[in-house]
Every structure is written in structure tokens, then in C-alpha cells.
CSV table of C-alpha atoms in Angstrom, one decimal:
chain,number,residue,atom,x,y,z
A,1,MET,CA,-38.1,110.0,-25.9
A,2,THR,CA,-39.0,114.1,-24.8
A,3,ILE,CA,-38.7,116.4,-28.1
A,4,GLU,CA,-38.2,119.8,-28.9
A,5,LYS,CA,-38.9,120.7,-31.8
A,6,ILE,CA,-36.6,123.8,-33.0
A,7,HIS,CA,-37.3,126.3,-36.0
A,8,ILE,CA,-34.2,128.3,-37.7
A,9,TYR,CA,-35.4,131.2,-40.8
A,10,HIS,CA,-32.5,132.7,-42.6
A,11,THR,CA,-32.2,135.3,-45.2
A,12,ASN,CA,-29.2,135.9,-47.8
A,13,ASP,CA,-27.7,137.9,-50.7
A,14,LEU,CA,-30.6,140.8,-50.5
A,15,HIS,CA,-28.7,143.3,-51.9
A,16,SER,CA,-31.2,146.1,-50.4
A,17,HIS,CA,-33.6,145.2,-53.0
A,18,PHE,CA,-36.1,147.0,-49.7
A,19,GLU,CA,-38.9,146.6,-51.8
A,20,LYS,CA,-39.3,142.7,-50.6
A,21,TRP,CA,-38.8,143.5,-47.2
A,22,PRO,CA,-42.2,144.6,-46.2
A,23,ARG,CA,-43.2,141.0,-45.8
A,24,ILE,CA,-40.3,139.5,-45.1
A,25,ARG,CA,-40.2,141.4,-42.1
A,26,SER,CA,-44.2,141.0,-41.2
A,27,PHE,CA,-43.6,137.2,-42.5
A,28,LEU,CA,-41.0,136.3,-39.6
A,29,GLN,CA,-42.1,138.6,-36.8
A,30,ARG,CA,-46.0,136.5,-37.4
A,31,ARG,CA,-44.2,133.2,-37.6
A,32,LYS,CA,-42.1,134.1,-33.9
A,33,ALA,CA,-45.4,134.6,-33.0
A,34,GLU,CA,-47.0,131.7,-33.6
A,35,HIS,CA,-43.5,129.6,-32.0
A,36,ALA,CA,-43.8,132.2,-29.1
A,37,ALA,CA,-47.6,130.7,-28.2
A,38,ALA,CA,-46.6,127.6,-28.9
A,39,GLY,CA,-43.4,127.5,-26.9
A,40,GLU,CA,-41.2,126.3,-29.0
A,41,PRO,CA,-37.5,128.2,-29.8
A,42,CYS,CA,-37.4,129.5,-33.4
A,43,PHE,CA,-33.8,131.9,-34.6
A,44,LEU,CA,-33.4,133.8,-37.3
A,45,PHE,CA,-29.8,133.8,-39.0
A,46,ASP,CA,-28.5,136.6,-42.6
A,47,ILE,CA,-26.0,135.2,-44.5
A,48,GLY,CA,-24.6,138.4,-45.6
A,49,ASP,CA,-24.5,140.5,-48.5
A,50,HIS,CA,-28.1,142.2,-47.0
A,51,MET,CA,-26.6,145.5,-48.3
A,52,ASP,CA,-25.9,146.7,-51.3
A,53,ARG,CA,-24.2,149.9,-52.0
A,54,SER,CA,-26.4,151.0,-55.8
A,55,HIS,CA,-29.5,151.4,-53.5
A,56,PRO,CA,-29.4,155.3,-52.8
A,57,TYR,CA,-30.4,154.2,-48.5
A,58,THR,CA,-27.9,152.2,-48.2
A,59,GLU,CA,-25.0,155.1,-50.1
A,60,ALA,CA,-26.4,157.3,-48.0
A,61,THR,CA,-26.5,155.5,-44.1
A,62,LEU,CA,-23.0,154.0,-45.6
A,63,GLY,CA,-25.2,149.3,-44.6
A,64,ARG,CA,-25.8,150.5,-40.6
A,65,GLY,CA,-30.0,151.4,-41.9
A,66,ASN,CA,-29.9,148.2,-43.2
A,67,THR,CA,-28.3,146.7,-39.5
A,68,ALA,CA,-31.1,148.2,-37.9
A,69,MET,CA,-33.3,146.6,-39.6
A,70,LEU,CA,-32.0,143.5,-39.0
A,71,ASP,CA,-32.2,144.1,-34.7
A,72,ASP,CA,-35.2,146.0,-35.6
A,73,LEU,CA,-37.2,141.9,-36.9
A,74,GLY,CA,-34.8,140.8,-33.8
A,75,TYR,CA,-32.0,138.3,-35.8
A,76,ASP,CA,-30.0,136.6,-33.6
A,77,ALA,CA,-26.9,136.0,-35.6
A,78,VAL,CA,-25.5,137.1,-39.3
A,79,THR,CA,-22.6,136.5,-41.2
A,80,ILE,CA,-20.8,139.7,-43.9
A,81,GLY,CA,-20.6,138.8,-47.2
A,82,ASN,CA,-18.8,141.1,-50.2
A,83,ASN,CA,-20.8,143.4,-49.7
A,84,GLU,CA,-20.5,144.8,-46.6
A,85,GLY,CA,-16.4,143.2,-46.7
A,86,ILE,CA,-15.2,144.9,-49.8
A,87,THR,CA,-17.8,147.6,-50.6
A,88,LEU,CA,-17.1,149.4,-48.2
A,89,ALA,CA,-13.9,150.8,-46.0
A,90,PRO,CA,-12.4,150.3,-43.2
A,91,ASP,CA,-14.2,152.2,-40.9
A,92,ASN,CA,-16.7,151.9,-42.4
A,93,LEU,CA,-16.8,147.9,-42.4
A,94,ASP,CA,-15.5,148.9,-38.5
A,95,ALA,CA,-19.0,151.5,-37.6
A,96,LEU,CA,-21.9,148.7,-39.6
A,97,TYR,CA,-22.4,146.6,-36.7
A,98,ARG,CA,-21.6,148.7,-33.8
A,99,ASP,CA,-25.2,149.5,-32.6
A,100,ALA,CA,-26.4,145.9,-33.3
A,101,SER,CA,-27.2,143.4,-31.2
A,102,PHE,CA,-27.0,140.3,-32.3
A,103,PRO,CA,-23.4,138.7,-33.2
A,104,VAL,CA,-21.3,139.3,-36.1
A,105,VAL,CA,-20.0,135.6,-36.3
A,106,LEU,CA,-17.2,135.2,-38.4
A,107,GLY,CA,-14.3,133.4,-38.4
A,108,ASN,CA,-11.7,134.2,-41.4
A,109,LEU,CA,-11.4,138.0,-41.4
A,110,PHE,CA,-7.9,140.2,-39.6
A,111,ARG,CA,-6.6,143.0,-39.9
A,112,ALA,CA,-4.0,144.1,-41.3
A,113,ASP,CA,-1.6,142.5,-38.2
A,114,GLY,CA,-3.7,138.5,-37.7
A,115,ILE,CA,-6.1,140.6,-35.4
A,116,ARG,CA,-10.1,140.4,-35.5
A,117,PRO,CA,-11.6,143.5,-36.0
A,118,GLY,CA,-14.1,143.6,-33.1
A,119,TRP,CA,-17.5,144.3,-34.3
A,120,ALA,CA,-16.4,139.5,-35.3
A,121,VAL,CA,-16.8,137.0,-33.1
A,122,PRO,CA,-15.2,133.4,-34.2
A,123,GLU,CA,-18.3,131.4,-33.1
A,124,ALA,CA,-21.8,132.3,-30.9
A,125,PHE,CA,-24.1,130.3,-29.0
A,126,LEU,CA,-28.0,130.0,-28.5
A,127,THR,CA,-29.5,127.8,-26.0
A,128,THR,CA,-32.7,126.8,-26.5
A,129,PRO,CA,-35.1,126.7,-23.9
A,130,SER,CA,-34.0,123.2,-23.0
A,131,GLY,CA,-31.3,123.8,-22.5
A,132,LEU,CA,-29.8,122.1,-26.1
A,133,ARG,CA,-26.9,124.0,-26.8
A,134,ILE,CA,-26.7,125.4,-30.9
A,135,GLY,CA,-23.1,126.4,-32.0
A,136,LEU,CA,-22.8,128.7,-34.4
A,137,LEU,CA,-19.8,129.3,-37.5
A,138,GLY,CA,-19.6,131.1,-39.5
A,139,ALA,CA,-17.1,133.1,-42.5
A,140,THR,CA,-17.2,134.5,-45.8
A,141,ALA,CA,-15.5,134.6,-49.3
A,142,ASP,CA,-12.1,134.9,-50.1
A,143,PHE,CA,-11.8,137.7,-52.2
A,144,THR,CA,-7.9,138.0,-50.7
A,145,SER,CA,-7.0,140.8,-53.9
A,146,SER,CA,-9.0,143.1,-52.8
A,147,TYR,CA,-9.5,142.5,-48.9
A,148,GLU,CA,-5.6,142.9,-49.2
A,149,GLN,CA,-5.8,146.1,-50.8
A,150,LEU,CA,-7.8,147.7,-48.4
A,151,GLY,CA,-5.9,146.7,-45.7
A,152,TRP,CA,-7.1,143.4,-44.5
A,153,ARG,CA,-6.4,140.0,-43.9
A,154,ILE,CA,-9.2,136.7,-45.5
A,155,GLY,CA,-8.0,133.2,-44.9
A,156,GLY,CA,-10.1,130.3,-46.3
A,157,PRO,CA,-13.0,130.0,-45.3
A,158,GLY,CA,-13.4,126.9,-46.3
A,159,ALA,CA,-10.2,125.6,-44.3
A,160,TRP,CA,-11.4,127.1,-41.5
A,161,LEU,CA,-14.6,125.7,-41.2
A,162,ALA,CA,-14.0,122.3,-41.3
A,163,ALA,CA,-10.6,123.5,-38.7
A,164,ALA,CA,-12.8,124.7,-36.6
A,165,ALA,CA,-16.9,122.9,-36.8
A,166,PRO,CA,-15.1,120.1,-34.2
A,167,GLN,CA,-13.6,121.7,-31.5
A,168,VAL,CA,-16.7,123.8,-31.8
A,169,LYS,CA,-18.6,120.3,-31.8
A,170,GLU,CA,-17.5,119.6,-28.4
A,171,HIS,CA,-18.6,122.1,-26.7
A,172,CYS,CA,-22.7,122.1,-28.2
A,173,ASP,CA,-25.6,119.8,-29.1
A,174,LEU,CA,-26.1,120.9,-32.9
A,175,VAL,CA,-23.7,123.3,-35.2
A,176,VAL,CA,-25.4,125.8,-37.8
A,177,CYS,CA,-23.1,127.7,-40.2
A,178,LEU,CA,-23.5,130.5,-42.1
A,179,SER,CA,-21.8,130.2,-44.6
A,180,HIS,CA,-21.2,132.7,-47.5
A,181,MET,CA,-18.9,130.6,-49.4
A,182,GLY,CA,-21.4,129.4,-52.5
A,183,SER,CA,-22.6,126.2,-53.4
A,184,THR,CA,-20.1,124.2,-54.4
A,185,ALA,CA,-17.5,124.9,-51.4
A,186,ASP,CA,-21.1,124.0,-49.2
A,187,ASP,CA,-21.3,120.4,-50.3
A,188,ARG,CA,-17.1,120.4,-50.2
A,189,LEU,CA,-17.8,121.7,-46.4
A,190,ALA,CA,-19.7,118.9,-45.4
A,191,GLU,CA,-17.8,115.8,-46.7
A,192,GLU,CA,-15.2,117.6,-44.8
A,193,ALA,CA,-16.4,117.9,-41.4
A,194,ALA,CA,-18.7,114.8,-41.6
A,195,GLY,CA,-20.3,114.3,-37.9
A,196,SER,CA,-19.4,118.1,-37.1
A,197,VAL,CA,-21.4,120.2,-38.5
A,198,ASP,CA,-25.1,119.6,-39.2
A,199,ILE,CA,-26.5,122.5,-40.5
A,200,ILE,CA,-25.5,124.4,-43.5
A,201,LEU,CA,-27.4,128.1,-44.3
A,202,GLY,CA,-25.6,128.8,-47.7
A,203,ALA,CA,-25.2,132.1,-50.4
A,204,HIS,CA,-22.9,134.2,-52.5
A,205,THR,CA,-24.5,131.3,-55.0
A,206,HIS,CA,-27.2,133.4,-55.8
A,207,HIS,CA,-29.4,129.2,-55.6
A,208,VAL,CA,-32.0,127.6,-53.8
A,209,TYR,CA,-32.6,124.9,-52.3
A,210,PRO,CA,-37.0,124.8,-52.1
A,211,ASP,CA,-36.2,121.6,-49.5
A,212,GLY,CA,-33.2,121.2,-48.4
A,213,ARG,CA,-30.0,119.7,-49.6
A,214,MET,CA,-28.8,116.9,-48.0
A,215,VAL,CA,-24.2,116.1,-48.4
A,216,GLY,CA,-24.4,113.0,-46.2
A,217,ASP,CA,-26.1,113.8,-42.9
A,218,THR,CA,-25.9,117.8,-43.3
A,219,LEU,CA,-28.6,119.8,-44.4
A,220,ILE,CA,-28.0,123.0,-46.5
A,221,GLY,CA,-30.6,125.3,-46.8
A,222,ALA,CA,-30.2,128.6,-49.3
A,223,ALA,CA,-32.9,131.1,-50.3
A,224,GLY,CA,-31.5,132.4,-53.3
A,225,LYS,CA,-30.9,136.2,-53.8
A,226,TRP,CA,-33.5,139.6,-53.7
A,227,GLY,CA,-35.7,138.2,-50.9
A,228,HIS,CA,-36.9,137.0,-52.9
A,229,TYR,CA,-37.4,133.5,-50.4
A,230,VAL,CA,-36.9,133.5,-46.9
A,231,GLY,CA,-35.7,129.9,-45.4
A,232,GLU,CA,-36.6,127.7,-43.2
A,233,ILE,CA,-35.3,125.1,-41.3
A,234,GLU,CA,-37.1,122.6,-38.7
A,235,LEU,CA,-35.4,120.4,-36.1
A,236,ASP,CA,-37.0,117.4,-33.7
A,237,VAL,CA,-33.7,116.9,-31.6
A,238,ASP,CA,-33.8,114.3,-28.9
A,239,ARG,CA,-33.9,116.4,-25.4
A,240,ALA,CA,-31.4,113.7,-23.6
A,241,SER,CA,-29.3,113.0,-26.6
A,242,GLY,CA,-29.3,116.2,-28.3
A,243,ARG,CA,-29.7,113.6,-31.6
A,244,ILE,CA,-31.9,115.6,-35.0
A,245,VAL,CA,-34.3,112.6,-35.3
A,246,ARG,CA,-36.1,114.4,-37.8
A,247,SER,CA,-35.5,118.0,-40.1
A,248,ARG,CA,-36.9,119.5,-42.9
A,249,ALA,CA,-36.3,122.5,-45.3
A,250,ALA,CA,-38.5,125.1,-47.0
A,251,VAL,CA,-38.0,128.5,-49.0
A,252,HIS,CA,-41.7,130.9,-48.7
A,253,ASP,CA,-41.2,132.4,-52.0
A,254,THR,CA,-42.0,136.4,-50.8
A,255,ASP,CA,-44.3,137.1,-53.4
A,256,ALA,CA,-46.9,134.4,-51.9
A,257,LEU,CA,-46.4,136.4,-48.4
A,258,PRO,CA,-49.9,138.2,-46.9
A,259,ALA,CA,-48.8,142.4,-48.0
A,260,PRO,CA,-48.2,144.5,-45.5
A,261,GLU,CA,-49.9,149.0,-45.3
A,262,ASP,CA,-46.2,149.5,-45.8
A,263,ASP,CA,-45.3,147.0,-48.9
A,264,LEU,CA,-45.2,148.8,-51.4
A,265,SER,CA,-44.7,152.7,-49.3
A,266,PHE,CA,-41.6,151.8,-47.7
A,267,ASP,CA,-38.9,151.6,-50.1
A,268,ALA,CA,-40.6,155.1,-51.6
A,269,GLU,CA,-39.6,156.1,-48.5
A,270,LEU,CA,-36.3,155.2,-48.0
A,271,ARG,CA,-35.1,156.3,-51.0
A,272,LYS,CA,-36.9,160.0,-50.2
A,273,GLU,CA,-34.7,159.8,-47.3
A,274,ALA,CA,-31.5,158.9,-48.9
A,275,GLY,CA,-32.5,162.0,-51.2
A,276,VAL,CA,-32.6,164.5,-48.2
A,277,LEU,CA,-29.4,163.0,-46.6
A,278,MET,CA,-27.3,163.2,-49.6
A,279,GLY,CA,-29.1,166.1,-51.6
A,280,THR,CA,-26.3,168.5,-50.6
A,281,PRO,CA,-24.5,170.1,-53.5
A,282,VAL,CA,-21.1,168.6,-54.3
A,283,PHE,CA,-20.0,171.1,-56.8
A,284,ASN,CA,-21.4,173.1,-59.5
A,285,ASN,CA,-21.6,172.0,-63.1
A,286,PRO,CA,-21.1,174.8,-65.3
A,287,SER,CA,-23.5,173.3,-68.6
A,288,ASP,CA,-25.2,170.3,-69.0
A,289,LEU,CA,-23.1,166.2,-69.8
A,290,PRO,CA,-25.3,164.1,-71.0
A,291,GLY,CA,-24.6,161.3,-72.0
A,292,SER,CA,-24.7,158.4,-73.3
A,293,TRP,CA,-25.4,154.5,-74.3
A,294,THR,CA,-24.3,153.7,-78.1
A,295,HIS,CA,-21.8,156.3,-78.9
A,296,PRO,CA,-19.3,158.9,-77.2
A,297,SER,CA,-20.5,161.4,-75.1
A,298,PRO,CA,-19.8,164.7,-73.1
A,299,LEU,CA,-20.5,163.0,-70.4
A,300,SER,CA,-17.9,160.8,-71.3
A,301,LYS,CA,-15.2,163.1,-72.5
A,302,PHE,CA,-15.6,164.2,-68.9
A,303,PHE,CA,-15.8,160.7,-66.6
A,304,SER,CA,-12.3,159.9,-69.5
A,305,GLN,CA,-10.3,162.5,-68.5
A,306,ALA,CA,-11.2,161.5,-64.3
A,307,LEU,CA,-10.4,157.9,-65.1
A,308,ARG,CA,-7.3,158.4,-66.4
A,309,ILE,CA,-5.8,161.1,-63.7
A,310,HIS,CA,-6.8,159.3,-60.8
A,311,THR,CA,-5.3,156.4,-61.1
A,312,GLY,CA,-2.1,158.1,-63.8
A,313,GLY,CA,-3.1,155.6,-67.1
A,314,ASP,CA,-2.1,156.1,-70.4
A,315,CYS,CA,-5.1,155.3,-71.7
A,316,ALA,CA,-8.7,154.3,-70.6
A,317,MET,CA,-11.5,152.3,-72.2
A,318,TYR,CA,-14.0,150.8,-70.3
A,319,ASN,CA,-18.4,151.1,-71.2
A,320,ALA,CA,-21.1,154.2,-72.1
A,321,GLY,CA,-23.6,151.7,-70.1
A,322,ILE,CA,-22.2,153.1,-66.6
A,323,PHE,CA,-23.8,156.3,-67.2
A,324,LEU,CA,-27.7,155.8,-66.4
A,325,GLY,CA,-28.3,159.3,-67.5
A,326,GLY,CA,-26.9,163.0,-67.4
A,327,LEU,CA,-25.6,165.1,-65.7
A,328,LYS,CA,-27.9,168.6,-64.5
A,329,LYS,CA,-26.3,172.1,-65.6
A,330,GLY,CA,-26.0,173.3,-61.4
A,331,GLY,CA,-25.6,172.1,-58.3
A,332,VAL,CA,-25.1,167.9,-58.5
A,333,SER,CA,-25.4,166.2,-55.2
A,334,ARG,CA,-24.4,163.0,-54.2
A,335,MET,CA,-28.1,161.8,-55.2
A,336,ASP,CA,-27.1,162.6,-58.4
A,337,LEU,CA,-24.6,160.9,-58.5
A,338,HIS,CA,-25.0,158.1,-57.5
A,339,SER,CA,-29.0,158.1,-59.5
A,340,LEU,CA,-26.1,158.6,-62.3
A,341,MET,CA,-23.5,155.6,-61.7
A,342,PRO,CA,-24.8,153.8,-58.9
A,343,HIS,CA,-22.9,150.2,-59.8
A,344,PRO,CA,-20.2,148.9,-56.7
A,345,ILE,CA,-17.4,149.4,-59.6
A,346,ASN,CA,-13.4,150.4,-58.2
A,347,PRO,CA,-11.5,151.6,-61.0
A,348,CYS,CA,-8.4,149.9,-61.4
A,349,ILE,CA,-4.7,150.3,-63.8
A,350,VAL,CA,-4.4,147.1,-65.9
A,351,ARG,CA,-0.8,146.7,-67.3
A,352,LEU,CA,-0.6,145.0,-70.6
A,353,SER,CA,2.0,144.8,-73.2
A,354,GLY,CA,1.8,146.8,-76.2
A,355,ALA,CA,0.5,143.4,-78.5
A,356,GLU,CA,-1.6,142.6,-75.4
A,357,LEU,CA,-3.0,146.3,-76.0
A,358,GLU,CA,-4.0,145.6,-79.3
A,359,GLU,CA,-5.3,142.4,-78.9
A,360,ALA,CA,-8.2,143.7,-76.3
A,361,TYR,CA,-8.4,147.5,-78.2
A,362,GLU,CA,-9.8,144.4,-81.6
A,363,LEU,CA,-12.3,142.5,-79.1
A,364,SER,CA,-13.3,145.8,-77.2
A,365,LEU,CA,-15.4,146.5,-80.7
A,366,ASP,CA,-17.3,143.3,-80.8
A,367,PRO,CA,-20.6,145.4,-82.4
A,368,GLY,CA,-23.1,142.6,-80.0
A,369,TRP,CA,-21.4,144.2,-76.7
A,370,PRO,CA,-23.5,146.8,-76.6
A,371,GLU,CA,-26.7,145.6,-76.6
A,372,ILE,CA,-25.5,143.0,-74.0
A,373,ARG,CA,-27.7,143.0,-71.5
A,374,LEU,CA,-24.9,142.9,-68.8
A,375,ARG,CA,-25.8,141.3,-64.6
A,376,GLY,CA,-23.2,141.0,-62.2
A,377,LEU,CA,-19.7,141.6,-61.8
A,378,GLY,CA,-21.4,144.9,-60.2
A,379,PHE,CA,-23.0,146.4,-62.7
A,380,ARG,CA,-26.1,147.3,-61.8
A,381,GLY,CA,-27.5,149.4,-65.2
A,382,GLU,CA,-29.6,147.9,-68.2
A,383,VAL,CA,-27.0,147.2,-71.4
A,384,MET,CA,-23.4,147.1,-71.3
A,385,GLY,CA,-23.0,150.0,-74.2
A,386,LYS,CA,-20.4,151.1,-76.2
A,387,MET,CA,-17.1,150.9,-75.4
A,388,ILE,CA,-15.1,154.6,-75.0
A,389,HIS,CA,-11.9,154.6,-75.8
A,390,HIS,CA,-9.6,157.5,-74.5
A,391,ARG,CA,-6.5,158.5,-75.9
A,392,LEU,CA,-6.9,155.7,-77.8
A,393,LYS,CA,-7.5,154.5,-81.5
A,394,ARG,CA,-6.7,154.1,-84.7
A,395,SER,CA,-5.1,156.5,-87.3
A,396,GLU,CA,-5.8,156.3,-90.9
A,397,ASP,CA,-2.8,154.6,-91.9
A,398,GLY,CA,-4.3,152.1,-89.1
A,399,ARG,CA,-1.4,152.3,-85.9
A,400,LEU,CA,-3.4,152.1,-83.0
A,401,MET,CA,-1.8,154.8,-81.2
A,402,VAL,CA,-2.3,155.8,-77.6
A,403,GLY,CA,-2.2,159.7,-76.7
A,404,GLY,CA,-0.3,160.1,-80.3
A,405,ARG,CA,1.9,157.5,-80.5
A,406,PRO,CA,2.1,154.7,-81.9
A,407,VAL,CA,1.8,151.2,-79.8
A,408,ARG,CA,5.0,149.6,-79.3
A,409,ARG,CA,4.5,145.7,-79.3
A,410,ASP,CA,6.6,145.9,-76.8
A,411,HIS,CA,6.4,148.1,-74.4
A,412,THR,CA,4.3,148.8,-71.5
A,413,TYR,CA,0.7,150.4,-70.9
A,414,ARG,CA,-0.8,151.6,-67.8
A,415,LEU,CA,-5.4,151.6,-69.4
A,416,ALA,CA,-6.9,152.9,-67.3
A,417,THR,CA,-10.4,150.9,-67.0
A,418,LEU,CA,-13.4,149.5,-64.2
A,419,ASP,CA,-12.6,146.3,-62.6
A,420,LEU,CA,-15.5,144.5,-63.4
A,421,PHE,CA,-13.8,144.0,-66.3
A,422,THR,CA,-10.2,142.2,-64.7
A,423,TYR,CA,-12.7,138.5,-64.2
A,424,GLY,CA,-12.2,137.9,-67.8
A,425,PHE,CA,-15.5,137.6,-69.0
A,426,PHE,CA,-14.7,140.0,-72.4
A,427,PHE,CA,-11.5,140.2,-71.8
A,428,PRO,CA,-9.8,136.4,-70.6
A,429,GLU,CA,-5.9,138.7,-70.3
A,430,PHE,CA,-7.3,140.8,-68.0
A,431,LYS,CA,-7.3,138.2,-65.6
A,432,GLN,CA,-4.1,136.7,-65.6
A,433,VAL,CA,-1.9,140.0,-66.2
A,434,PRO,CA,-0.5,142.4,-63.4
A,435,LYS,CA,-3.6,145.0,-62.1
A,436,GLU,CA,-3.9,147.4,-59.4
A,437,TYR,CA,-7.3,147.6,-58.1
A,438,PHE,CA,-8.8,152.2,-56.4
A,439,MET,CA,-10.0,151.2,-53.3
A,440,PRO,CA,-12.7,151.5,-51.3
A,441,GLU,CA,-14.0,154.6,-54.0
A,442,PHE,CA,-16.2,153.8,-56.5
A,443,ILE,CA,-16.4,155.2,-60.0
A,444,ARG,CA,-19.3,157.9,-58.6
A,445,ASP,CA,-16.2,159.5,-56.7
A,446,VAL,CA,-14.1,159.5,-59.2
A,447,LEU,CA,-16.1,161.2,-61.4
A,448,ALA,CA,-16.8,163.6,-58.1
A,449,GLU,CA,-13.2,164.2,-57.3
A,450,HIS,CA,-12.2,165.7,-60.7
A,451,ALA,CA,-15.6,167.6,-60.6
A,452,VAL,CA,-14.4,168.9,-57.5
A,453,ARG,CA,-10.8,170.1,-58.7
A,454,THR,CA,-11.9,171.0,-62.2
A,455,PHE,CA,-14.8,173.4,-60.9
A,456,GLY,CA,-14.6,174.3,-57.3
A,457,HIS,CA,-16.9,172.4,-54.4
A,458,ALA,CA,-20.2,173.8,-53.7
A,459,GLY,CA,-20.8,177.6,-53.3
A,460,SER,CA,-16.7,177.7,-52.8
């Protein structure tokens, strides 16, 4: 039996934590060189959410800087995560991989007319020096409403992969799935596509498998989030039969890796470059607009008007923690706006009956909420902060008022809020009621739009 040793390295859910990138880059460059010297094939894959627009460099380049990093390191293939898929306008997503030399393997995303975008391929094939053929499949999580709002069609990723895997297996020795679906969906795929999928590289739910996970005969690797780990799969494959005779999975803690020269300066330099790229004033602010996490502020008053006008809401409600500072008097640039509100959060309208609005208002007064250290849901701040109410308050006689009029329990109201509140964690009712998302604009874009409308463009 003649064996070929194959090395696979995988990253996922970096979320633009570029402070980790120098060690990842140095480690992978070193490993690639070692394997090349030994005559052993080595492949690099990223499993999505490499970018996150909460980082100013990603915002300034709309993710193309992230793609360049992957390309410079010689990644062999990637798939996309929801941060690539639903935080970019379609034209920007089309441009994201325009100059990439690697394939974007993605089988379950289509344009509204059912045609796959030109930058994506449903499968790809790699060949080792001995002639072993590796088939790649990729799919991303199903955020149907968000993709449809942006003009895309998204299919069920697990069903697509399970159907495609046997067909790809017919044309290769090994099948590797790049899966931005989450751990539960990966386990299900391993069961449903038993015999057709050899390796699943997982992402999305930020799980870590230090030694891999076997489900049947399928090996699943996963490397956590934010660049904390680099995943590795090592395979011994019989060249004659294409059968895996030994497999090993591991993760490498990036904090334990040797620090290259630019370990501390890399992220700082990217932020400096972003400041230049986004440094031109968008509007001139006539006076300081301080913000606050603990009480209504001049900034929250201004943003409340912006949110209600943009969405056409009857009233508005959101958390003050979205403001990471205030707006200074004078020229305000895109960099200033991004520093103030770095969140990839979209505005939305929730349609509620008067009775449902009453219930939501009472929930929003929970005294424990302002101090919650909120993580995820698109929020990139520190604490949730006080709930801000705009055109929504109790009168002296205890009645809830919208725009100065008593709420009618059987009337439908349009509440302007943030998309993070529609996932059911704070307001369970919001998950079920009719909603309208405004995409691709983020809440910082809404603020900028209102400021330009109010004060005019800078220099005008």
C-alpha cells in the first residue's frame, strides 16, 4: 500500500479580528513551506465570516481587504458566511471576490431569477501530486428573509449538500464540505450523506473541536471564532484506492504561536489606513451631540427622529448602548460614524397591535436590561444600555401614548426598532409578528442620511 499524506488547514469566523492575523499568516506560511519541502500536499480553506463590518478596515474596503489577505496567503477555496452574504449590498458582494484567485464554493445562493452569481461555483476540484482528486462543496446558513430582502434566493444548505455530495463523490476520491451551517446541521449532514462526505469543515456557531468529531465515517473539524484557533486535518490516503486509512484533527491556539514582527502593529496600521479612506467629512455638525448609555441624550433624540423618519414608524424604541460615544461639533466623517456605531445592525419596523405594544413597552422597562453585557445579534458595543422611547410614553393618568394620543388596543402600530430585537431574546412577541427589514443600510447610515438632510453635505 502506497500512502499519500494530505494536510488541510482551515479558518472560520475570524470576524475581522485582524489582531490575530499575523500569527495565523506566519503559522500557515511556515507549515506550507514545511509540507512543500516534504513533498506533501497542503490546502488552505476559509469557512466564512472572515469579514465583519464592525472593523473600520473591512468597512472602508467593503471586505475586499479581507479577500486580499486570503489571496496573499494562497487559500485554495472559501465559502461565505452570513457576514459576507447579508451585510453587503448585492453589488458589493459581487465585487468582494472579483480579484480573488481562489474559488468561492457555494451551492445554495442564487439571484432572484434563479441564476447562480458568477463569483460562486457549486463545486470545485483539487488534485494532489499523486493524482488523488478532492471534491469541494460549500454552503452557507439559510437567512431567508434577509437574503430575499436583498434580492437573493437562498436554498436549504443541508438538503443541497446531501443531494450534491453523492454526485461529486462519483468524480473524485475524497469529498470535503465547507459548511457555514452550524454544528447541529453538520452532524445531520454527516448522517444523511454517509459514504459520500469524508470531511466537513464547520463554522457559524463558533464551536471548537480540539480533536475533531467523528459522526459515522465523517470527520468534522471546527476552529471556533475570532482567530483564536487554526484547524488542521491530516489524512493518510491509499493512492491506489483513494481510501482514507488514517485521519487526525487538531486545533492550534493562536495565542501560543510565535509572534511575527508585525504582531502588534498589523491591526493598528489597518485602522490607520481606514481612517484615511473614510476621513472625508460627510456633513458638518452645528453643535456637539453627546450620547449616553444610562439616559436619553441629545444624540438619542436626533437618532430617534432619524430612525422614525427613515422607516415611517409611528414611534421608536431601541437601546442606548448602540452609541459608543457622541458626535462632535464640526465635520463628521464616515470614520467618525463608524466609531460611533460600528454594529452591522439594520433598522426595521415591527407591526404590533395596541395590546402587543403595551406589553412590549412594559418589558422594555426591565431594570436589569441596561447593565446586560450584550454579545452577538449584530451588537458590537459593551452594554445594552437604557431603552430609549420616542413618541412612546405613559401619560400622567397611566395611559400609553403614541405621538400624544392614547394607544388603542385593537389598532395596529408601526414600531421602529433594530433588527436585533426581532430574534425573540428580549421581546418574544417580535419573532412572530409581521416585520419589515430595511437593508442593506445600517443604523449608522440612517443617522448619516438624516444629518445630511438636516444640515446638508459637508462643504455645501
